Amino acid sequence: MKTLNDFNFQDKKALIRVDFNVPLNDNFEVTDATRIVSAKPTIIKILEDGGSCVLMSHLGRPKGVQEEFSLRHIIDKIEDIIGVDVKFASNCVGPEAEEKAVALQSGEILLLENLRFHEEEKQGNKDFAEQLSKLGDIYVNDAFGTAHRAHASTTIVAEFFPENKCFGSLLAKEIESIKKVMEDGEKPVLAILGGAKVSSKITVIENILDKVDHLIIGGGMTFTFVKAQGGRVGDSICEDDKMELALDILKQAEAKGVKIHLPVDVIAADAFSNDANTQVVDVKHIPDGWQGLDAGPKSLEIFDKVVNECKTILWNGPLGVFEMESFAKGTIALGDSIANSTKNGAFSLVGGGDSVAAVKQFGFENKVSYVSTGGGAMLESLEGKTLPGIAAILG
Ligand code: AMP
């Protein structure tokens, strides 16, 4: 696995695929710069070697050229974070980009306009990738968030750098963290899968059963399992057509010696609302008209014990409807348990969109071992897929 440390970037231009798909407000100001901050170590290493950086990224989902999706809006933010002036090419390919890349001196940064202003980017077009490849001597992929897409800048462009390609430090860290959980995690290994639906996590669950000793299932997924086992789930979210599958998962787990932990009690509400009336009920006896929206106190005690017994922990998906304060307690308590276990030496990886949002919202970011930057890419990795962007560098 080639990383930045395998190259000396002195007098070299690094063509870096970063993920600067950051949120902007109505005034086109960056509201969360995490992704730019995450790319800083890669950029700094190259500049310190005496190289220069050509940065390419997408921003949003433009249809053709749309000024509101211009990467121009984030130039100031990059300059603030990296501490170096940023030059800009108003088209990511073509004469302007090529001239500016040629003129780039050691220690300088050139930012290219939004890759997705060209539909060839998402199509993985080879000619477009070849045009991009002219802009650098070494290709560096540091964008985990798009590593599951075979786009021109994330995958195809690597073909034009058969020797001179590597992972940036962010992407390398992502790969190492996933490997630590999925391949060589210290036992006992625990996965916690929450979120809304079984259907979106089936492949993850099936793949993960071969890797873990314990599996905590929480969130809305709970009720499909509970109903399948004969429980009464009231008005809780439940996928009736996935009940067979839930039973099959429980059977597979037993055969593989994986201990599954489901909530035993829940906070039930009489409406899907923060102001609803609530009561703690047994997970198998939820009255009609009530729905389980968070894990209950007994469940949290059980989960805390498991989390603290395990040495490797993967967390994907909240335990309840954490967006509403009344149903965030379970997710917060689980975060506390994971933070404590991490403090005592466990390795903890948090990944997948909503658990990352929860971890940030409740301040656990620095109390777990690693927070992944890629939602879809993380899920596909957990499903056991080799991501095209990663394969392209390894190949
Ligand atoms: P996912 O994207 O599959 O990880 O799902 C995350 C979403 O699941 C969050 O928006 C939560 O509000 C939601 N969720 C978690 N627990 C429940 C529940 N018991 N009932 C309904 N939605 C839930």
Tab-separated table of C-alpha atoms and ligand atoms in Angstrom:
chain	number	residue	atom	x	y	z
A	1	MET	CA	0.000	0.000	0.000
A	2	LYS	CA	1.758	3.152	-1.224
A	3	THR	CA	1.401	6.226	0.941
A	4	LEU	CA	2.835	9.747	0.917
A	5	ASN	CA	5.908	8.480	2.737
A	6	ASP	CA	6.915	6.440	-0.316
A	7	PHE	CA	7.521	9.629	-2.283
A	8	ASN	CA	9.677	12.713	-2.051
A	9	PHE	CA	7.624	15.522	-3.547
A	10	GLN	CA	10.559	17.920	-4.028
A	11	ASP	CA	9.888	19.843	-7.278
A	12	LYS	CA	6.944	17.547	-8.022
A	13	LYS	CA	3.348	18.536	-8.636
A	14	ALA	CA	0.914	16.396	-6.696
A	15	LEU	CA	-2.502	16.044	-8.304
A	16	ILE	CA	-4.642	15.474	-5.214
A	17	ARG	CA	-8.255	14.285	-5.172
A	18	VAL	CA	-9.606	15.838	-2.001
A	19	ASP	CA	-13.147	15.808	-0.670
A	20	PHE	CA	-13.991	19.481	-0.292
A	21	ASN	CA	-17.709	18.846	-0.637
A	22	VAL	CA	-18.391	21.121	2.338
A	23	PRO	CA	-21.718	22.633	3.400
A	24	LEU	CA	-22.258	26.311	2.488
A	25	ASN	CA	-24.833	28.752	3.863
A	26	ASP	CA	-26.926	31.210	1.810
A	27	ASN	CA	-23.977	33.619	1.694
A	28	PHE	CA	-21.762	30.825	0.326
A	29	GLU	CA	-19.743	30.655	3.532
A	30	VAL	CA	-18.401	27.296	4.700
A	31	THR	CA	-20.420	26.188	7.746
A	32	ASP	CA	-18.389	23.056	8.556
A	33	ALA	CA	-14.749	22.952	7.419
A	34	THR	CA	-13.962	19.490	8.828
A	35	ARG	CA	-13.198	18.081	5.392
A	36	ILE	CA	-10.712	20.840	4.590
A	37	VAL	CA	-9.039	20.442	7.979
A	38	SER	CA	-8.853	16.670	7.373
A	39	ALA	CA	-6.942	17.182	4.115
A	40	LYS	CA	-4.394	19.505	5.719
A	41	PRO	CA	-1.784	16.891	6.756
A	42	THR	CA	-1.491	15.600	3.172
A	43	ILE	CA	-1.172	19.084	1.683
A	44	ILE	CA	1.353	20.224	4.294
A	45	LYS	CA	3.551	17.114	3.876
A	46	ILE	CA	3.777	17.728	0.115
A	47	LEU	CA	4.489	21.445	0.487
A	48	GLU	CA	7.114	20.772	3.163
A	49	ASP	CA	8.829	18.275	0.859
A	50	GLY	CA	9.226	21.163	-1.594
A	51	GLY	CA	6.412	20.116	-3.888
A	52	SER	CA	3.255	21.851	-5.079
A	53	CYS	CA	-0.409	20.829	-4.880
A	54	VAL	CA	-3.097	20.787	-7.551
A	55	LEU	CA	-6.345	20.214	-5.642
A	56	MET	CA	-9.418	18.736	-7.317
A	57	SER	CA	-12.825	18.107	-5.767
A	58	HIS	CA	-16.524	18.102	-6.402
A	59	LEU	CA	-19.000	20.317	-4.555
A	60	GLY	CA	-22.662	19.385	-4.363
A	61	ARG	CA	-24.662	18.019	-7.253
A	62	PRO	CA	-24.537	20.633	-10.012
A	63	LYS	CA	-26.296	20.147	-13.330
A	64	GLY	CA	-23.683	21.507	-15.702
A	65	VAL	CA	-21.944	24.738	-14.717
A	66	GLN	CA	-23.825	26.398	-11.841
A	67	GLU	CA	-22.139	29.285	-10.074
A	68	GLU	CA	-23.612	28.377	-6.677
A	69	PHE	CA	-21.570	25.179	-6.757
A	70	SER	CA	-18.293	26.914	-7.628
A	71	LEU	CA	-15.291	25.963	-5.536
A	72	ARG	CA	-14.352	29.647	-5.711
A	73	HIS	CA	-16.537	30.078	-2.614
A	74	ILE	CA	-14.161	28.076	-0.456
A	75	ILE	CA	-10.818	29.614	-1.498
A	76	ASP	CA	-10.659	31.908	1.566
A	77	LYS	CA	-11.424	29.035	3.905
A	78	ILE	CA	-8.663	26.875	2.422
A	79	GLU	CA	-6.214	29.785	2.722
A	80	ASP	CA	-7.219	30.267	6.389
A	81	ILE	CA	-6.765	26.595	7.213
A	82	ILE	CA	-3.617	25.800	5.221
A	83	GLY	CA	-1.999	29.231	5.602
A	84	VAL	CA	-0.934	29.459	1.938
A	85	ASP	CA	-2.389	31.557	-0.925
A	86	VAL	CA	-4.579	29.505	-3.240
A	87	LYS	CA	-4.563	30.023	-7.017
A	88	PHE	CA	-7.691	29.056	-8.928
A	89	ALA	CA	-8.431	27.611	-12.370
A	90	SER	CA	-11.992	28.325	-13.500
A	91	ASN	CA	-12.203	25.042	-15.381
A	92	CYS	CA	-10.718	21.802	-14.034
A	93	VAL	CA	-9.437	20.788	-17.491
A	94	GLY	CA	-8.253	22.687	-20.560
A	95	PRO	CA	-5.670	25.370	-21.376
A	96	GLU	CA	-6.179	27.602	-18.315
A	97	ALA	CA	-5.762	24.722	-15.852
A	98	GLU	CA	-2.768	23.375	-17.785
A	99	GLU	CA	-1.018	26.759	-17.954
A	100	LYS	CA	-1.596	27.417	-14.261
A	101	ALA	CA	-0.366	23.937	-13.347
A	102	VAL	CA	2.808	24.385	-15.414
A	103	ALA	CA	3.480	27.752	-13.777
A	104	LEU	CA	3.004	26.376	-10.252
A	105	GLN	CA	6.124	26.707	-8.084
A	106	SER	CA	7.237	24.650	-5.094
A	107	GLY	CA	5.156	25.540	-2.036
A	108	GLU	CA	2.181	26.741	-4.105
A	109	ILE	CA	-1.406	25.503	-4.314
A	110	LEU	CA	-3.740	25.494	-7.301
A	111	LEU	CA	-7.427	24.710	-6.785
A	112	LEU	CA	-9.394	23.452	-9.778
A	113	GLU	CA	-13.049	24.339	-10.388
A	114	ASN	CA	-15.746	21.786	-9.491
A	115	LEU	CA	-15.091	18.459	-11.250
A	116	ARG	CA	-18.818	17.805	-11.552
A	117	PHE	CA	-19.298	20.804	-13.857
A	118	HIS	CA	-18.332	18.136	-16.417
A	119	GLU	CA	-20.646	15.153	-16.642
A	120	GLU	CA	-17.625	13.091	-17.724
A	121	GLU	CA	-16.467	13.107	-14.103
A	122	LYS	CA	-19.298	10.897	-12.821
A	123	GLN	CA	-19.275	8.858	-16.024
A	124	GLY	CA	-15.680	7.888	-15.313
A	125	ASN	CA	-14.733	9.113	-18.781
A	126	LYS	CA	-11.218	8.127	-19.762
A	127	ASP	CA	-10.435	11.130	-21.995
A	128	PHE	CA	-11.514	13.486	-19.244
A	129	ALA	CA	-9.364	11.559	-16.738
A	130	GLU	CA	-6.422	11.834	-19.136
A	131	GLN	CA	-6.860	15.612	-19.314
A	132	LEU	CA	-6.828	15.780	-15.518
A	133	SER	CA	-3.731	13.600	-15.405
A	134	LYS	CA	-1.755	16.241	-17.343
A	135	LEU	CA	-1.950	18.523	-14.312
A	136	GLY	CA	0.350	16.575	-11.984
A	137	ASP	CA	3.384	14.282	-11.705
A	138	ILE	CA	2.075	12.144	-8.840
A	139	TYR	CA	-1.572	11.269	-8.209
A	140	VAL	CA	-2.686	11.292	-4.590
A	141	ASN	CA	-6.141	10.124	-3.563
A	142	ASP	CA	-7.190	11.554	-0.205
A	143	ALA	CA	-10.968	11.475	-0.670
A	144	PHE	CA	-12.501	8.589	1.264
A	145	GLY	CA	-16.008	10.056	0.871
A	146	THR	CA	-15.953	9.308	-2.874
A	147	ALA	CA	-13.701	6.222	-2.871
A	148	HIS	CA	-16.742	4.002	-3.528
A	149	ARG	CA	-17.367	5.744	-6.858
A	150	ALA	CA	-15.535	4.838	-10.062
A	151	HIS	CA	-15.437	8.459	-11.176
A	152	ALA	CA	-12.763	9.964	-13.417
A	153	SER	CA	-10.919	11.783	-10.615
A	154	THR	CA	-11.302	9.094	-7.957
A	155	THR	CA	-10.452	5.972	-9.950
A	156	ILE	CA	-9.878	6.255	-13.700
A	157	VAL	CA	-7.194	8.953	-13.492
A	158	ALA	CA	-4.978	6.527	-11.535
A	159	GLU	CA	-4.431	4.546	-14.771
A	160	PHE	CA	-2.288	7.404	-16.044
A	161	PHE	CA	0.063	7.159	-13.073
A	162	PRO	CA	1.036	3.482	-13.104
A	163	GLU	CA	3.951	3.995	-10.704
A	164	ASN	CA	3.361	7.464	-9.320
A	165	LYS	CA	0.178	7.121	-7.283
A	166	CYS	CA	-0.512	6.820	-3.582
A	167	PHE	CA	-2.998	7.297	-0.755
A	168	GLY	CA	-3.071	10.602	1.086
A	169	SER	CA	-2.785	10.437	4.856
A	170	LEU	CA	-6.530	10.770	5.471
A	171	LEU	CA	-7.447	7.918	3.149
A	172	ALA	CA	-4.608	5.784	4.533
A	173	LYS	CA	-5.974	6.347	8.062
A	174	GLU	CA	-9.477	5.334	6.959
A	175	ILE	CA	-8.174	2.133	5.394
A	176	GLU	CA	-6.103	1.271	8.473
A	177	SER	CA	-9.050	1.902	10.833
A	178	ILE	CA	-11.394	-0.334	8.867
A	179	LYS	CA	-8.712	-3.023	8.683
A	180	LYS	CA	-8.218	-2.779	12.427
A	181	VAL	CA	-11.870	-3.633	12.966
A	182	MET	CA	-12.589	-6.017	10.092
A	183	GLU	CA	-9.345	-7.977	9.912
A	184	ASP	CA	-7.037	-7.693	12.842
A	185	GLY	CA	-9.067	-6.292	15.708
A	186	GLU	CA	-8.134	-7.346	19.223
A	187	LYS	CA	-10.854	-9.660	20.590
A	188	PRO	CA	-13.579	-9.448	21.721
A	189	VAL	CA	-14.764	-7.497	18.692
A	190	LEU	CA	-18.111	-5.680	18.881
A	191	ALA	CA	-20.231	-4.051	16.192
A	192	ILE	CA	-23.105	-1.767	17.128
A	193	LEU	CA	-25.596	-1.271	14.335
A	194	GLY	CA	-28.423	1.175	14.808
A	195	GLY	CA	-30.363	3.494	12.537
A	196	ALA	CA	-33.754	3.240	10.988
A	197	LYS	CA	-34.081	0.164	8.846
A	198	VAL	CA	-32.856	-3.420	8.576
A	199	SER	CA	-33.111	-3.239	4.794
A	200	SER	CA	-30.332	-0.653	4.470
A	201	LYS	CA	-27.950	-2.641	6.686
A	202	ILE	CA	-28.560	-6.254	5.625
A	203	THR	CA	-25.339	-6.682	3.695
A	204	VAL	CA	-23.364	-5.053	6.495
A	205	ILE	CA	-24.903	-7.372	9.095
A	206	GLU	CA	-24.276	-10.476	7.010
A	207	ASN	CA	-20.673	-9.551	6.285
A	208	ILE	CA	-19.943	-8.496	9.827
A	209	LEU	CA	-21.170	-11.737	11.409
A	210	ASP	CA	-17.921	-13.337	10.253
A	211	LYS	CA	-15.811	-10.673	11.934
A	212	VAL	CA	-17.315	-9.982	15.350
A	213	ASP	CA	-17.921	-11.711	18.670
A	214	HIS	CA	-20.774	-9.423	19.756
A	215	LEU	CA	-23.390	-7.506	17.793
A	216	ILE	CA	-25.620	-4.874	19.377
A	217	ILE	CA	-28.672	-4.120	17.265
A	218	GLY	CA	-30.503	-0.918	18.173
A	219	GLY	CA	-32.560	1.925	16.732
A	220	GLY	CA	-35.551	1.338	14.508
A	221	MET	CA	-34.107	-1.982	13.289
A	222	THR	CA	-34.881	-3.468	16.684
A	223	PHE	CA	-38.588	-3.859	16.056
A	224	THR	CA	-38.336	-6.049	12.977
A	225	PHE	CA	-36.316	-8.509	15.069
A	226	VAL	CA	-38.642	-8.254	18.072
A	227	LYS	CA	-41.824	-8.766	16.017
A	228	ALA	CA	-40.233	-11.654	14.141
A	229	GLN	CA	-39.667	-13.316	17.517
A	230	GLY	CA	-43.302	-12.890	18.494
A	231	GLY	CA	-43.097	-9.579	20.359
A	232	ARG	CA	-45.709	-6.790	20.160
A	233	VAL	CA	-44.146	-3.640	18.755
A	234	GLY	CA	-47.195	-1.305	18.721
A	235	ASP	CA	-46.723	1.479	16.184
A	236	SER	CA	-42.923	1.204	16.100
A	237	ILE	CA	-41.147	1.292	12.743
A	238	CYS	CA	-41.070	-2.281	11.461
A	239	GLU	CA	-40.354	-3.921	8.127
A	240	ASP	CA	-42.704	-6.880	8.028
A	241	ASP	CA	-41.190	-8.152	4.792
A	242	LYS	CA	-37.806	-8.425	6.521
A	243	MET	CA	-38.948	-10.551	9.477
A	244	GLU	CA	-37.877	-13.823	7.836
A	245	LEU	CA	-34.499	-12.294	7.183
A	246	ALA	CA	-34.227	-11.121	10.784
A	247	LEU	CA	-34.846	-14.668	12.017
A	248	ASP	CA	-32.284	-15.957	9.543
A	249	ILE	CA	-29.721	-13.439	10.828
A	250	LEU	CA	-30.351	-14.600	14.400
A	251	LYS	CA	-29.862	-18.212	13.297
A	252	GLN	CA	-26.674	-17.413	11.386
A	253	ALA	CA	-25.329	-15.530	14.394
A	254	GLU	CA	-25.965	-18.480	16.654
A	255	ALA	CA	-24.243	-20.854	14.248
A	256	LYS	CA	-21.245	-18.546	14.056
A	257	GLY	CA	-21.032	-18.047	17.805
A	258	VAL	CA	-21.848	-14.339	17.599
A	259	LYS	CA	-23.754	-13.017	20.607
A	260	ILE	CA	-26.563	-10.675	19.546
A	261	HIS	CA	-27.801	-8.058	22.008
A	262	LEU	CA	-31.138	-6.405	21.309
A	263	PRO	CA	-32.756	-3.782	23.558
A	264	VAL	CA	-34.884	-5.338	26.317
A	265	ASP	CA	-36.778	-2.124	27.053
A	266	VAL	CA	-37.516	1.063	25.138
A	267	ILE	CA	-38.723	4.615	25.593
A	268	ALA	CA	-42.121	4.445	23.933
A	269	ALA	CA	-43.924	7.579	22.766
A	270	ASP	CA	-47.567	8.193	21.801
A	271	ALA	CA	-46.459	10.258	18.777
A	272	PHE	CA	-43.331	10.783	16.643
A	273	SER	CA	-42.693	14.091	18.369
A	274	ASN	CA	-40.290	15.561	20.906
A	275	ASP	CA	-43.277	16.607	23.033
A	276	ALA	CA	-45.027	13.240	22.955
A	277	ASN	CA	-45.978	11.456	26.183
A	278	THR	CA	-43.452	8.747	26.978
A	279	GLN	CA	-43.146	5.622	29.078
A	280	VAL	CA	-40.530	2.926	29.547
A	281	VAL	CA	-41.877	-0.422	28.379
A	282	ASP	CA	-40.672	-3.949	27.798
A	283	VAL	CA	-39.547	-4.189	24.165
A	284	LYS	CA	-41.838	-7.189	23.562
A	285	HIS	CA	-44.943	-5.480	24.978
A	286	ILE	CA	-45.302	-2.091	23.347
A	287	PRO	CA	-48.982	-1.029	23.525
A	288	ASP	CA	-50.892	-0.156	20.374
A	289	GLY	CA	-50.690	3.576	19.681
A	290	TRP	CA	-47.160	3.738	21.109
A	291	GLN	CA	-43.814	3.515	19.298
A	292	GLY	CA	-40.321	2.760	20.560
A	293	LEU	CA	-38.090	5.738	19.829
A	294	ASP	CA	-35.063	5.115	22.063
A	295	ALA	CA	-33.378	2.360	24.060
A	296	GLY	CA	-34.543	2.047	27.682
A	297	PRO	CA	-32.453	2.107	30.885
A	298	LYS	CA	-32.086	-1.689	31.301
A	299	SER	CA	-30.900	-2.021	27.703
A	300	LEU	CA	-28.345	0.735	28.225
A	301	GLU	CA	-26.971	-1.054	31.279
A	302	ILE	CA	-26.547	-4.251	29.278
A	303	PHE	CA	-24.958	-2.404	26.348
A	304	ASP	CA	-22.580	-0.560	28.684
A	305	LYS	CA	-21.322	-3.866	30.058
A	306	VAL	CA	-20.748	-5.350	26.590
A	307	VAL	CA	-19.038	-2.206	25.288
A	308	ASN	CA	-16.685	-2.164	28.260
A	309	GLU	CA	-15.813	-5.841	27.862
A	310	CYS	CA	-14.844	-5.464	24.202
A	311	LYS	CA	-11.446	-4.409	22.860
A	312	THR	CA	-12.481	-3.430	19.338
A	313	ILE	CA	-15.686	-1.497	18.705
A	314	LEU	CA	-17.402	-0.419	15.523
A	315	TRP	CA	-20.382	1.917	15.791
A	316	ASN	CA	-22.734	2.616	12.909
A	317	GLY	CA	-26.156	4.143	13.445
A	318	PRO	CA	-27.875	5.814	16.426
A	319	LEU	CA	-29.803	3.910	19.121
A	320	GLY	CA	-32.807	6.196	18.888
A	321	VAL	CA	-34.256	9.252	17.209
A	322	PHE	CA	-31.356	11.354	18.504
A	323	GLU	CA	-32.434	14.394	16.475
A	324	MET	CA	-35.148	14.891	19.129
A	325	GLU	CA	-33.849	15.674	22.596
A	326	SER	CA	-36.403	13.406	24.264
A	327	PHE	CA	-35.037	10.383	22.401
A	328	ALA	CA	-31.313	11.162	22.355
A	329	LYS	CA	-30.446	9.715	25.770
A	330	GLY	CA	-29.723	6.194	24.513
A	331	THR	CA	-27.347	7.399	21.817
A	332	ILE	CA	-25.603	9.706	24.305
A	333	ALA	CA	-25.275	6.929	26.908
A	334	LEU	CA	-23.836	4.587	24.290
A	335	GLY	CA	-21.354	7.298	23.261
A	336	ASP	CA	-20.336	7.605	26.933
A	337	SER	CA	-19.823	3.847	27.201
A	338	ILE	CA	-17.695	3.779	24.045
A	339	ALA	CA	-15.659	6.772	25.253
A	340	ASN	CA	-15.022	4.996	28.538
A	341	SER	CA	-14.035	1.730	26.891
A	342	THR	CA	-11.718	3.656	24.558
A	343	LYS	CA	-10.111	5.381	27.535
A	344	ASN	CA	-9.446	1.896	28.944
A	345	GLY	CA	-7.633	0.792	25.807
A	346	ALA	CA	-10.271	-0.347	23.305
A	347	PHE	CA	-10.039	0.731	19.652
A	348	SER	CA	-13.268	2.415	18.555
A	349	LEU	CA	-14.288	3.369	15.046
A	350	VAL	CA	-17.419	5.407	14.353
A	351	GLY	CA	-18.656	5.489	10.793
A	352	GLY	CA	-21.697	5.983	8.624
A	353	GLY	CA	-23.553	9.286	8.253
A	354	ASP	CA	-25.864	9.563	11.236
A	355	SER	CA	-23.653	8.153	13.961
A	356	VAL	CA	-20.941	10.598	12.884
A	357	ALA	CA	-23.456	13.439	13.174
A	358	ALA	CA	-24.454	12.178	16.632
A	359	VAL	CA	-20.850	11.841	17.782
A	360	LYS	CA	-20.126	15.412	16.717
A	361	GLN	CA	-23.353	16.808	18.149
A	362	PHE	CA	-22.763	15.256	21.567
A	363	GLY	CA	-19.034	15.988	21.758
A	364	PHE	CA	-17.602	12.455	21.534
A	365	GLU	CA	-15.410	13.206	18.540
A	366	ASN	CA	-12.163	13.267	20.480
A	367	LYS	CA	-13.147	10.472	22.857
A	368	VAL	CA	-13.269	7.684	20.274
A	369	SER	CA	-10.281	6.325	18.359
A	370	TYR	CA	-11.385	7.316	14.877
A	371	VAL	CA	-14.371	9.010	13.236
A	372	SER	CA	-14.714	8.086	9.590
A	373	THR	CA	-15.257	10.836	7.014
A	374	GLY	CA	-17.208	8.760	4.512
A	375	GLY	CA	-20.829	7.633	4.851
A	376	GLY	CA	-21.492	5.515	1.758
A	377	ALA	CA	-17.833	4.544	1.400
A	378	MET	CA	-17.771	3.334	4.993
A	379	LEU	CA	-20.944	1.281	4.583
A	380	GLU	CA	-19.620	-0.357	1.424
A	381	SER	CA	-16.344	-1.172	3.193
A	382	LEU	CA	-18.306	-2.785	6.022
A	383	GLU	CA	-20.246	-4.747	3.416
A	384	GLY	CA	-16.901	-6.261	2.450
A	385	LYS	CA	-16.621	-4.521	-0.918
A	386	THR	CA	-13.304	-3.345	-2.297
A	387	LEU	CA	-13.827	0.302	-3.145
A	388	PRO	CA	-12.840	1.224	-6.724
A	389	GLY	CA	-10.900	4.304	-5.593
A	390	ILE	CA	-8.819	2.154	-3.277
A	391	ALA	CA	-8.367	-0.677	-5.776
A	392	ALA	CA	-7.107	1.845	-8.353
A	393	ILE	CA	-4.199	2.830	-6.121
A	394	LEU	CA	-3.401	-0.732	-5.065
A	395	GLY	CA	-3.546	-2.058	-8.645
B	1	AMP	P1	-29.541	5.266	9.344
B	1	AMP	O1	-29.357	6.336	8.295
B	1	AMP	O2	-30.100	3.992	8.827
B	1	AMP	O3	-28.319	5.099	10.220
B	1	AMP	O4	-30.711	5.800	10.268
B	1	AMP	C1	-30.560	6.911	11.086
B	1	AMP	C2	-31.913	7.380	11.490
B	1	AMP	O5	-32.564	6.380	12.224
B	1	AMP	C3	-31.885	8.603	12.382
B	1	AMP	O6	-32.390	9.679	11.669
B	1	AMP	C4	-32.783	8.220	13.549
B	1	AMP	O7	-33.702	9.220	13.879
B	1	AMP	C5	-33.513	7.013	13.042
B	1	AMP	N1	-33.960	6.123	14.128
B	1	AMP	C6	-33.233	5.605	15.111
B	1	AMP	N2	-34.006	4.904	15.977
B	1	AMP	C7	-35.270	4.978	15.519
B	1	AMP	C8	-36.524	4.467	15.963
B	1	AMP	N3	-36.607	3.746	17.070
B	1	AMP	N4	-37.619	4.753	15.238
B	1	AMP	C9	-37.524	5.489	14.126
B	1	AMP	N5	-36.380	6.003	13.633
B	1	AMP	C10	-35.247	5.747	14.331
